[in-house]
Short mmCIF file of C-alpha atoms and ligand atoms in Angstrom, two decimals:
data_model
loop_
_atom_site.label_atom_id
_atom_site.label_comp_id
_atom_site.label_asym_id
_atom_site.label_seq_id
_atom_site.Cartn_x
_atom_site.Cartn_y
_atom_site.Cartn_z
CA MET A 976 134.84 100.45 127.83
CA THR A 977 134.34 98.45 131.00
CA LYS A 978 130.94 97.10 132.00
CA ASN A 979 130.33 99.91 134.48
CA ASP A 980 131.40 102.83 132.28
CA PRO A 981 128.60 105.15 131.16
CA TRP A 982 127.50 105.11 127.51
CA ARG A 983 128.61 108.33 125.86
CA ILE A 984 126.36 109.87 123.25
CA GLY A 985 126.92 112.63 120.73
CA VAL A 986 123.79 114.57 119.74
CA ALA A 987 123.72 116.45 116.42
CA GLY A 988 120.70 118.74 116.13
CA LEU A 989 119.31 120.58 119.15
CA GLY A 990 115.90 121.60 117.83
CA THR A 991 112.57 120.19 118.98
CA VAL A 992 113.73 116.57 119.24
CA GLY A 993 117.38 117.21 120.19
CA ALA A 994 116.45 119.50 123.09
CA GLY A 995 113.73 117.02 124.06
CA LEU A 996 116.35 114.27 124.27
CA LEU A 997 118.76 116.35 126.38
CA ASN A 998 115.88 117.18 128.73
CA LEU A 999 114.87 113.54 128.97
CA ILE A 1000 118.39 112.44 129.85
CA ALA A 1001 118.80 115.27 132.39
CA GLU A 1002 115.44 114.72 134.02
CA ARG A 1003 115.79 110.96 134.21
CA PRO A 1004 119.17 110.30 135.80
CA GLY A 1005 117.84 106.78 136.31
CA PHE A 1006 117.73 106.27 132.53
CA SER A 1007 120.15 103.37 132.53
CA PRO A 1008 118.61 100.55 130.50
CA VAL A 1009 121.44 98.10 131.19
CA GLY A 1010 122.28 99.48 134.61
CA ARG A 1011 124.72 101.94 133.09
CA GLU A 1012 124.39 105.67 132.87
CA VAL A 1013 123.97 107.68 129.66
CA VAL A 1014 126.07 110.83 129.36
CA VAL A 1015 126.13 113.42 126.58
CA THR A 1016 129.73 113.93 125.49
CA GLY A 1017 129.18 116.23 122.53
CA VAL A 1018 126.54 118.35 120.83
CA SER A 1019 126.27 120.08 117.47
CA ALA A 1020 123.83 122.54 115.91
CA ARG A 1021 124.02 125.43 113.47
CA SER A 1022 124.17 128.20 116.05
CA ARG A 1023 126.05 127.90 119.32
CA SER A 1024 124.55 131.09 120.75
CA ARG A 1025 120.86 130.49 119.98
CA PRO A 1026 118.76 130.43 123.16
CA ARG A 1027 117.58 126.87 123.80
CA PRO A 1028 115.16 125.22 126.21
CA TYR A 1029 118.11 123.17 127.50
CA ASP A 1030 121.34 124.71 128.78
CA ILE A 1031 124.22 123.39 126.67
CA ALA A 1032 126.93 125.55 128.25
CA GLY A 1033 128.68 122.65 129.95
CA LEU A 1034 128.63 120.30 126.95
CA PRO A 1035 131.48 119.86 124.45
CA TRP A 1036 130.46 121.77 121.29
CA PHE A 1037 131.10 120.72 117.68
CA ASP A 1038 130.54 123.23 114.86
CA ASP A 1039 130.57 120.35 112.42
CA PRO A 1040 128.21 117.38 113.00
CA VAL A 1041 130.51 115.20 110.89
CA ALA A 1042 133.35 115.82 113.33
CA LEU A 1043 131.01 114.86 116.17
CA ALA A 1044 130.10 111.65 114.32
CA ALA A 1045 133.80 110.83 113.95
CA SER A 1046 134.79 111.76 117.50
CA PRO A 1047 136.21 108.93 119.61
CA ASP A 1048 134.60 110.60 122.63
CA ASN A 1049 131.15 109.18 121.97
CA ASP A 1050 129.91 105.59 121.62
CA ILE A 1051 126.56 106.36 119.93
CA PHE A 1052 125.88 109.07 117.35
CA VAL A 1053 122.36 110.54 117.51
CA GLU A 1054 121.35 112.43 114.36
CA LEU A 1055 118.49 114.90 114.91
CA ILE A 1056 119.26 117.45 112.20
CA GLY A 1057 116.90 116.26 109.48
CA GLY A 1058 116.95 116.33 105.66
CA SER A 1059 117.57 113.50 103.23
CA ASP A 1060 120.98 114.80 102.17
CA GLY A 1061 123.55 117.29 103.36
CA PRO A 1062 125.24 117.19 106.77
CA ALA A 1063 122.80 114.67 108.28
CA LYS A 1064 123.63 112.07 105.64
CA VAL A 1065 127.38 112.67 105.68
CA ALA A 1066 127.48 112.51 109.47
CA VAL A 1067 125.47 109.27 109.61
CA GLU A 1068 127.70 107.70 106.94
CA THR A 1069 130.80 108.80 108.83
CA ALA A 1070 129.62 107.20 112.08
CA LEU A 1071 128.55 103.96 110.39
CA LYS A 1072 131.82 103.65 108.44
CA ALA A 1073 133.62 103.94 111.77
CA GLY A 1074 131.45 101.13 113.18
CA LYS A 1075 129.64 103.52 115.51
CA PRO A 1076 125.94 102.88 116.31
CA VAL A 1077 123.57 105.50 114.90
CA VAL A 1078 120.15 106.53 116.21
CA THR A 1079 118.16 108.93 114.04
CA ALA A 1080 114.66 110.40 113.79
CA ASN A 1081 115.24 111.33 110.14
CA LYS A 1082 112.51 109.79 107.96
CA ALA A 1083 113.64 111.57 104.80
CA LEU A 1084 117.16 110.12 105.14
CA ILE A 1085 115.94 106.57 105.81
CA ALA A 1086 113.21 106.61 103.12
CA GLU A 1087 115.56 107.96 100.45
CA HIS A 1088 118.88 106.34 101.35
CA GLY A 1089 117.87 103.52 103.71
CA ALA A 1090 119.16 100.64 101.60
CA GLU A 1091 122.69 102.03 101.16
CA LEU A 1092 122.88 103.06 104.82
CA ALA A 1093 121.70 99.60 105.90
CA ALA A 1094 124.46 98.05 103.78
CA LEU A 1095 127.01 100.36 105.40
CA ALA A 1096 125.70 99.60 108.89
CA GLU A 1097 125.65 95.86 108.40
CA ALA A 1098 129.12 95.83 106.80
CA SER A 1099 130.60 97.54 109.84
CA GLY A 1100 128.41 95.75 112.38
CA ALA A 1101 126.95 99.02 113.69
CA PRO A 1102 123.22 99.25 114.51
CA LEU A 1103 121.19 101.87 112.64
CA LEU A 1104 117.94 102.58 114.49
CA PHE A 1105 115.12 105.01 113.66
CA GLU A 1106 112.05 104.35 115.81
CA ALA A 1107 111.28 108.07 116.06
CA ALA A 1108 111.21 108.48 112.27
CA VAL A 1109 107.69 107.04 111.97
CA MET A 1110 104.79 107.99 114.28
CA GLY A 1111 107.13 109.78 116.74
CA GLY A 1112 106.46 108.29 120.15
CA THR A 1113 104.21 105.46 118.95
CA PRO A 1114 106.30 102.32 118.35
CA ALA A 1115 105.48 101.40 114.75
CA VAL A 1116 109.03 100.56 113.64
CA LYS A 1117 109.74 98.08 116.44
CA MET A 1118 106.32 96.57 115.89
CA LEU A 1119 107.21 95.66 112.31
CA ARG A 1120 110.93 95.04 112.73
CA GLU A 1121 110.59 92.84 115.81
CA ALA A 1122 107.08 91.81 116.83
CA MET A 1123 105.73 90.99 113.36
CA VAL A 1124 108.67 89.05 111.89
CA GLY A 1125 107.05 85.75 112.86
CA ASP A 1126 104.12 86.49 110.60
CA GLU A 1127 103.75 87.58 107.00
CA VAL A 1128 102.56 91.18 106.81
CA GLU A 1129 100.05 91.73 104.02
CA ALA A 1130 99.28 95.43 104.44
CA VAL A 1131 99.89 98.49 106.58
CA ALA A 1132 97.67 101.55 106.43
CA GLY A 1133 97.29 104.56 108.61
CA ILE A 1134 97.36 108.23 109.42
CA LEU A 1135 101.03 109.17 109.56
CA ASN A 1136 100.98 112.95 109.45
CA GLY A 1137 99.64 114.77 112.49
CA THR A 1138 99.56 118.18 110.78
CA CYS A 1139 97.21 116.96 108.03
CA ASN A 1140 95.06 115.12 110.54
CA TYR A 1141 94.81 118.25 112.66
CA ILE A 1142 93.85 120.38 109.64
CA LEU A 1143 91.19 117.93 108.42
CA THR A 1144 89.77 117.61 111.94
CA GLU A 1145 89.56 121.39 112.29
CA MET A 1146 88.02 121.80 108.83
CA GLU A 1147 85.28 119.37 109.84
CA ALA A 1148 84.71 120.94 113.26
CA THR A 1149 84.54 124.53 112.03
CA GLY A 1150 83.51 124.28 108.37
CA ARG A 1151 86.42 126.58 107.46
CA PRO A 1152 88.43 126.18 104.23
CA PHE A 1153 91.86 124.53 104.03
CA ALA A 1154 93.91 127.75 103.62
CA GLU A 1155 92.35 129.38 106.68
CA VAL A 1156 92.86 126.35 108.93
CA LEU A 1157 96.42 125.91 107.66
CA ALA A 1158 97.23 129.55 108.50
CA GLU A 1159 95.88 129.03 112.00
CA ALA A 1160 97.84 125.77 112.40
CA GLN A 1161 100.99 127.70 111.43
CA ARG A 1162 100.23 130.37 114.04
CA LEU A 1163 99.74 127.69 116.71
CA GLY A 1164 102.94 125.85 115.74
CA TYR A 1165 101.14 122.72 114.44
CA ALA A 1166 102.35 123.40 110.89
CA GLU A 1167 105.75 124.51 109.54
CA ALA A 1168 106.26 127.90 107.90
CA ASP A 1169 106.77 125.92 104.66
CA PRO A 1170 104.02 123.29 104.98
CA THR A 1171 104.71 121.52 101.66
CA MET A 1172 106.24 118.37 103.14
CA ASP A 1173 103.23 117.86 105.40
CA VAL A 1174 100.19 119.03 103.42
CA GLY A 1175 101.63 117.74 100.12
CA GLY A 1176 101.70 114.21 101.58
CA PHE A 1177 105.51 113.86 101.21
CA ASP A 1178 106.21 113.43 104.93
CA ALA A 1179 103.63 110.63 105.13
CA ALA A 1180 105.18 109.14 101.98
CA HIS A 1181 108.61 109.02 103.66
CA LYS A 1182 107.07 107.21 106.61
CA ILE A 1183 105.01 104.69 104.66
CA THR A 1184 108.06 103.97 102.47
CA ILE A 1185 109.97 103.00 105.62
CA LEU A 1186 107.09 100.89 106.94
CA ALA A 1187 106.77 99.11 103.57
CA ALA A 1188 110.46 98.17 103.69
CA LEU A 1189 110.14 96.86 107.25
CA ALA A 1190 106.89 95.02 106.50
CA PHE A 1191 107.84 93.37 103.22
CA GLY A 1192 111.63 93.14 103.28
CA CYS A 1193 112.05 95.35 100.23
CA ALA A 1194 114.52 98.18 99.74
CA PRO A 1195 112.90 101.48 100.79
CA THR A 1196 111.98 103.19 97.52
CA TYR A 1197 110.52 106.62 98.13
CA ALA A 1198 110.31 107.42 94.42
CA ALA A 1199 107.76 104.62 93.93
CA ALA A 1200 105.19 106.12 96.32
CA GLU A 1201 102.14 107.69 94.69
CA VAL A 1202 101.45 110.89 96.60
CA GLU A 1203 98.54 113.31 96.77
CA GLY A 1204 98.12 115.83 99.59
CA ILE A 1205 95.11 117.51 101.20
CA ALA A 1206 95.28 121.04 99.72
CA ALA A 1207 92.37 120.37 97.33
CA ILE A 1208 90.00 119.10 100.03
CA GLU A 1209 87.03 121.44 100.36
CA PRO A 1210 84.62 121.85 103.28
CA ILE A 1211 81.75 120.75 101.04
CA ASP A 1212 83.44 117.37 100.50
CA ILE A 1213 83.98 116.92 104.23
CA ARG A 1214 80.28 117.70 104.78
CA LEU A 1215 78.94 115.51 101.99
CA ALA A 1216 81.23 112.61 102.90
CA LYS A 1217 79.83 112.79 106.42
CA ASP A 1218 76.26 112.75 105.08
CA LEU A 1219 77.23 109.48 103.38
CA GLY A 1220 78.73 108.04 106.59
CA TYR A 1221 82.42 108.78 105.96
CA ARG A 1222 85.23 111.02 107.20
CA ILE A 1223 88.06 112.25 104.94
CA LYS A 1224 91.56 111.34 106.17
CA LEU A 1225 95.02 111.43 104.63
CA VAL A 1226 95.63 107.69 104.42
CA ALA A 1227 99.10 106.24 103.78
CA SER A 1228 99.13 102.59 102.83
CA ALA A 1229 101.44 99.83 101.62
CA VAL A 1230 99.80 96.70 100.27
CA LYS A 1231 101.50 93.53 99.07
CA SER A 1232 100.00 91.50 96.23
CA ALA A 1233 101.23 88.84 93.81
CA GLU A 1234 102.34 91.63 91.45
CA GLY A 1235 104.41 93.54 94.01
CA VAL A 1236 103.90 96.34 96.48
CA GLN A 1237 101.68 99.38 96.15
CA VAL A 1238 102.59 102.40 98.26
CA THR A 1239 100.17 105.32 98.25
CA VAL A 1240 99.38 108.46 100.18
CA HIS A 1241 96.12 110.19 99.36
CA PRO A 1242 92.99 111.67 100.89
CA ALA A 1243 90.45 108.91 101.34
CA LEU A 1244 87.02 108.37 102.86
CA ALA A 1245 86.97 106.12 105.94
CA PRO A 1246 83.67 104.90 107.42
CA LEU A 1247 82.80 107.06 110.44
CA ALA A 1248 82.89 104.15 112.88
CA HIS A 1249 86.30 102.93 111.63
CA PRO A 1250 89.20 103.46 114.10
CA LEU A 1251 91.11 105.48 111.48
CA ALA A 1252 88.14 107.84 111.14
CA GLN A 1253 88.01 108.12 114.93
CA ALA A 1254 91.66 109.24 115.26
CA GLY A 1255 91.24 113.01 115.42
CA GLY A 1256 93.46 116.05 115.92
CA ALA A 1257 97.21 115.53 115.63
CA LEU A 1258 97.00 111.80 116.46
CA ASN A 1259 98.66 109.15 114.32
CA ALA A 1260 97.14 105.70 113.83
CA LEU A 1261 98.16 102.52 112.04
CA PHE A 1262 96.72 99.17 111.02
CA ILE A 1263 98.99 96.22 110.42
CA GLN A 1264 97.45 93.23 108.68
CA GLY A 1265 99.29 89.96 109.35
CA ARG A 1266 98.41 86.76 107.46
CA THR A 1267 97.98 84.69 110.62
CA ILE A 1268 97.87 87.31 113.39
CA GLY A 1269 95.13 89.31 111.69
CA ARG A 1270 94.71 93.00 112.35
CA ILE A 1271 96.65 95.07 114.86
CA PHE A 1272 95.81 98.70 115.51
CA ILE A 1273 98.04 101.25 117.24
CA GLN A 1274 97.38 104.92 117.85
CA GLY A 1275 99.31 107.69 119.57
CA PRO A 1276 101.34 110.88 119.26
CA GLY A 1277 103.26 111.16 115.99
CA ALA A 1278 105.39 114.17 116.94
CA GLY A 1279 106.39 116.56 119.70
CA ALA A 1280 109.56 116.92 121.75
CA GLY A 1281 108.64 114.55 124.59
CA PRO A 1282 107.16 111.58 122.68
CA THR A 1283 109.75 111.73 119.88
CA ALA A 1284 112.66 111.99 122.32
CA ALA A 1285 111.25 108.98 124.19
CA ALA A 1286 111.40 106.96 120.95
CA VAL A 1287 115.02 108.09 120.39
CA ALA A 1288 115.83 107.07 123.98
CA ALA A 1289 114.27 103.64 123.38
CA ASP A 1290 116.64 103.18 120.41
CA ILE A 1291 119.61 104.25 122.56
CA ALA A 1292 118.48 101.60 125.06
CA ASP A 1293 118.38 99.01 122.26
CA VAL A 1294 121.96 99.82 121.28
CA MET A 1295 123.02 99.48 124.92
CA THR A 1296 121.32 96.12 125.24
CA GLY A 1297 123.08 94.87 122.12
CA ALA A 1298 120.36 95.08 119.44
CA SER A 1299 121.64 93.32 116.34
CA ARG A 1300 118.71 92.81 114.00
CA PRO A 1301 118.96 93.71 110.32
CA VAL A 1302 118.13 97.37 109.71
CA PHE A 1303 115.02 96.41 107.74
CA GLN A 1304 113.32 93.02 107.81
CA LEU A 1305 116.09 91.22 105.93
CA PRO A 1306 119.87 91.72 105.82
CA ALA A 1307 120.71 94.59 103.45
CA GLY A 1308 122.16 92.26 100.80
CA ARG A 1309 118.95 90.24 100.66
CA LEU A 1310 116.42 93.09 100.54
CA LYS A 1311 114.16 92.53 97.54
CA PRO A 1312 114.11 95.23 94.90
CA PHE A 1313 110.90 97.20 95.18
CA ALA A 1314 108.32 95.91 92.66
CA PRO A 1315 105.78 98.72 92.21
CA VAL A 1316 102.19 97.89 91.30
CA ASN A 1317 100.33 100.08 88.82
CA ALA A 1318 97.72 101.75 91.03
CA LYS A 1319 95.55 102.60 88.04
CA SER A 1320 94.78 98.92 87.50
CA GLN A 1321 93.86 98.28 91.13
CA LEU A 1322 90.24 97.88 92.17
CA GLY A 1323 88.84 100.57 94.41
CA ARG A 1324 85.73 102.56 95.19
CA ALA A 1325 85.34 106.31 94.88
CA TYR A 1326 83.31 109.29 96.02
CA ILE A 1327 82.50 111.68 93.18
CA ARG A 1328 81.03 115.15 93.64
CA LEU A 1329 79.44 116.95 90.70
CA MET A 1330 78.30 120.56 90.62
CA VAL A 1331 75.67 120.69 87.88
CA ARG A 1332 73.11 123.12 86.50
CA ASP A 1333 69.57 122.77 87.83
CA GLU A 1334 68.08 121.39 84.58
CA PRO A 1335 65.86 118.44 83.68
CA GLY A 1336 67.73 115.35 82.44
CA VAL A 1337 70.92 115.98 84.43
CA ILE A 1338 70.69 112.82 86.49
CA ALA A 1339 69.98 110.73 83.40
CA ALA A 1340 73.04 112.22 81.66
CA VAL A 1341 75.28 111.46 84.65
CA SER A 1342 73.94 107.90 85.01
CA GLU A 1343 74.37 107.21 81.29
CA THR A 1344 77.94 108.51 81.29
CA LEU A 1345 78.84 106.30 84.23
CA ALA A 1346 77.16 103.27 82.62
CA GLU A 1347 79.01 103.86 79.34
CA ALA A 1348 82.30 103.99 81.26
CA LYS A 1349 81.29 100.74 83.05
CA VAL A 1350 81.21 102.24 86.53
CA SER A 1351 78.26 101.20 88.70
CA ILE A 1352 76.77 103.45 91.35
CA ASP A 1353 76.60 102.35 94.98
CA SER A 1354 74.85 105.39 96.45
CA PHE A 1355 73.56 108.64 95.01
CA LEU A 1356 72.66 111.84 96.84
CA GLN A 1357 71.24 115.00 95.29
CA LYS A 1358 71.44 118.02 97.57
CA PRO A 1359 69.15 121.07 97.47
CA VAL A 1360 69.86 123.73 94.84
CA GLU A 1361 72.57 126.16 95.98
CA ASP A 1362 73.22 129.74 94.90
CA ALA A 1363 72.88 130.53 91.21
CA GLY A 1364 71.03 127.31 90.41
CA VAL A 1365 73.92 124.97 91.17
CA VAL A 1366 72.99 121.46 92.31
CA PRO A 1367 75.57 119.36 94.15
CA ILE A 1368 75.29 115.68 93.31
CA VAL A 1369 77.39 113.21 95.18
CA LEU A 1370 77.73 109.53 94.49
CA THR A 1371 79.83 106.58 95.54
CA THR A 1372 80.82 103.86 93.11
CA HIS A 1373 81.14 100.11 93.41
CA ALA A 1374 84.68 98.74 93.09
CA ALA A 1375 86.26 99.26 89.67
CA PRO A 1376 89.83 99.67 88.36
CA GLU A 1377 90.96 103.20 89.17
CA GLU A 1378 91.65 103.97 85.50
CA VAL A 1379 88.01 103.12 84.68
CA ILE A 1380 86.73 105.47 87.39
CA LEU A 1381 89.09 108.23 86.19
CA GLU A 1382 87.84 107.77 82.62
CA ALA A 1383 84.24 108.11 83.87
CA VAL A 1384 85.21 111.32 85.66
CA ARG A 1385 86.83 112.64 82.46
CA ARG A 1386 83.68 111.88 80.47
CA MET A 1387 81.45 113.58 83.04
CA GLN A 1388 83.66 116.64 82.89
CA GLY A 1389 82.66 116.94 79.24
CA LEU A 1390 78.91 117.12 79.98
CA ALA A 1391 77.37 120.50 79.12
CA VAL A 1392 75.55 120.69 82.49
CA MET A 1393 78.78 120.48 84.51
CA ILE A 1394 79.62 123.80 86.22
CA GLU A 1395 83.02 122.85 87.63
CA PRO A 1396 85.29 119.80 87.19
CA PRO A 1397 84.04 116.71 89.09
CA ARG A 1398 85.85 116.00 92.34
CA MET A 1399 86.91 112.38 92.88
CA ILE A 1400 88.18 111.13 96.27
CA ARG A 1401 88.99 107.48 96.84
CA ILE A 1402 87.19 105.41 99.45
CA ALA A 1403 89.84 103.84 101.69
CA ARG A 1404 90.45 100.09 101.28
CA ILE A 1405 90.83 99.51 105.02
N1 NAP B 1538 109.69 117.56 115.58
C1 NAP B 1538 109.11 116.38 115.72
O1 NAP B 1538 108.11 116.23 116.45
C2 NAP B 1538 109.67 115.19 115.00
C3 NAP B 1538 108.99 113.96 115.08
C4 NAP B 1538 109.52 112.83 114.45
C5 NAP B 1538 110.70 112.96 113.74
N2 NAP B 1538 111.33 114.17 113.64
C6 NAP B 1538 112.57 114.26 112.89
O2 NAP B 1538 113.60 114.62 113.79
C7 NAP B 1538 114.60 115.39 113.11
C8 NAP B 1538 114.78 116.71 113.83
O3 NAP B 1538 113.54 117.38 113.82
P1 NAP B 1538 113.28 118.69 114.71
O4 NAP B 1538 111.82 118.95 114.63
O5 NAP B 1538 113.94 118.56 116.01
O6 NAP B 1538 114.03 119.79 113.80
P2 NAP B 1538 114.44 121.28 114.19
O7 NAP B 1538 113.67 121.73 115.37
O8 NAP B 1538 114.35 122.06 112.94
O9 NAP B 1538 115.95 121.12 114.63
C9 NAP B 1538 116.98 120.85 113.72
C10 NAP B 1538 118.30 121.03 114.42
O10 NAP B 1538 119.35 120.70 113.51
C11 NAP B 1538 120.32 121.72 113.59
N3 NAP B 1538 121.04 121.84 112.31
C12 NAP B 1538 120.54 122.22 111.12
N4 NAP B 1538 121.53 122.21 110.20
C13 NAP B 1538 122.64 121.84 110.84
C14 NAP B 1538 123.99 121.65 110.46
N5 NAP B 1538 124.36 121.87 109.19
N6 NAP B 1538 124.88 121.26 111.38
C15 NAP B 1538 124.50 121.03 112.65
N7 NAP B 1538 123.25 121.17 113.08
C16 NAP B 1538 122.34 121.57 112.19
C17 NAP B 1538 119.59 123.00 113.94
O11 NAP B 1538 120.49 123.92 114.50
P3 NAP B 1538 120.01 125.34 115.07
O12 NAP B 1538 119.14 125.01 116.26
O13 NAP B 1538 121.25 126.01 115.48
O14 NAP B 1538 119.27 125.99 113.97
C18 NAP B 1538 118.55 122.45 114.93
O15 NAP B 1538 119.08 122.41 116.21
C19 NAP B 1538 114.09 115.51 111.67
O16 NAP B 1538 114.66 114.48 110.89
C20 NAP B 1538 112.59 115.31 111.80
O17 NAP B 1538 112.02 114.81 110.62
C21 NAP B 1538 110.82 115.29 114.24
#
């Protein structure tokens, strides 16, 4: 390649992001980060004949993405197929083994196989870049990989799944239950036909696993993430949390302590005035806590063809300008093994909702049970009697080890006045 030759890219996967990238390159002929053009010299998808928002008729077609990854006719392999295993993984491995730079948006692949792929990339001297894998168009990966390396990151926490954020925002705005809002989100294209990855918290877990590796220099270890999704959130909890001055969000966090790293994804109450509580709809948002820099907050689109393709294009630009940082914070051979922290022993506060019978002595019984379990109450709210003599009681606790709060919840479940199991939601440590 001479210094005026165009960079040739092979694009595997022509769905939302792949088509977005082809559009971006076509619509921005000036996209030449080092004064050299970018041309697409090969594409691959499952179906050659499927109608697409971008005309691929003139582009060399590969039935097999692995063959595209191995082709000498491209200088950068862009993987936009998705999935932690299967053709995406084989194709990425093939390109890296050949010393070819790889750009991917595939969070599942990086969260589950990031350490071995980083080793492969660094052994062959090929960059492996994945800005689009976390927060789509909002540059969280570069922030941690590049801008924050001069500091020591202590924690990252944010809203990393736009679908869940959209659903929770709609539930609050309309008072409708989860299942109804999810069905509408599916109709509008905000949620997948199979929503498990999103609403189960697994997509956010992939992303926070990647951010934890970048922040703390540990091998990405998806299996260590503790994950709880939003399917059990009820409108009554959204309402009562608001009465107490909070909004329920799906919060993904990675926190470093002397014991190790704790990675969690779960619904949590954020104070209404907090920037995370203010990020509504499909927005993503992230806090980064640096030891000397302090707190940084970023917010923006976490998905969509345009923003995600822009992040992929930024990675292509990095390859062209000669990016040569380690894939994560440290060279692959020096990544620390992930040291998980037992979440149950960590201090935290909780919101607890009880549905009890309208009888004298109920409040005394609840207070005694909490006192016996050594959980102290921060605030207590008894709502008017609902249908059939049911009284909702909602309380927030002071900080206590999570296992102590869970034991208190178990004991309250055993009270004769309890009409349904208590509902516990954590209060975010943000
Ligand atoms: N969508 C977003 O906003 C977004 C945001 C951030 C990150 N990402 C990530 O970006 C990646 C792509 O997502 P997407 O939303 O663009 O997915 P998508 O719309 O489902 O597109 C996937 C593409 O991969 C192709 N494909 C599937 N299996 C293949 C195979 N065996 N060989 C060759 N091609 C194959 C499909 O071909 P056909 O078209 O022929 O079916 C399709 O073009 C995923 O890793 C996703 O997590 C997406």
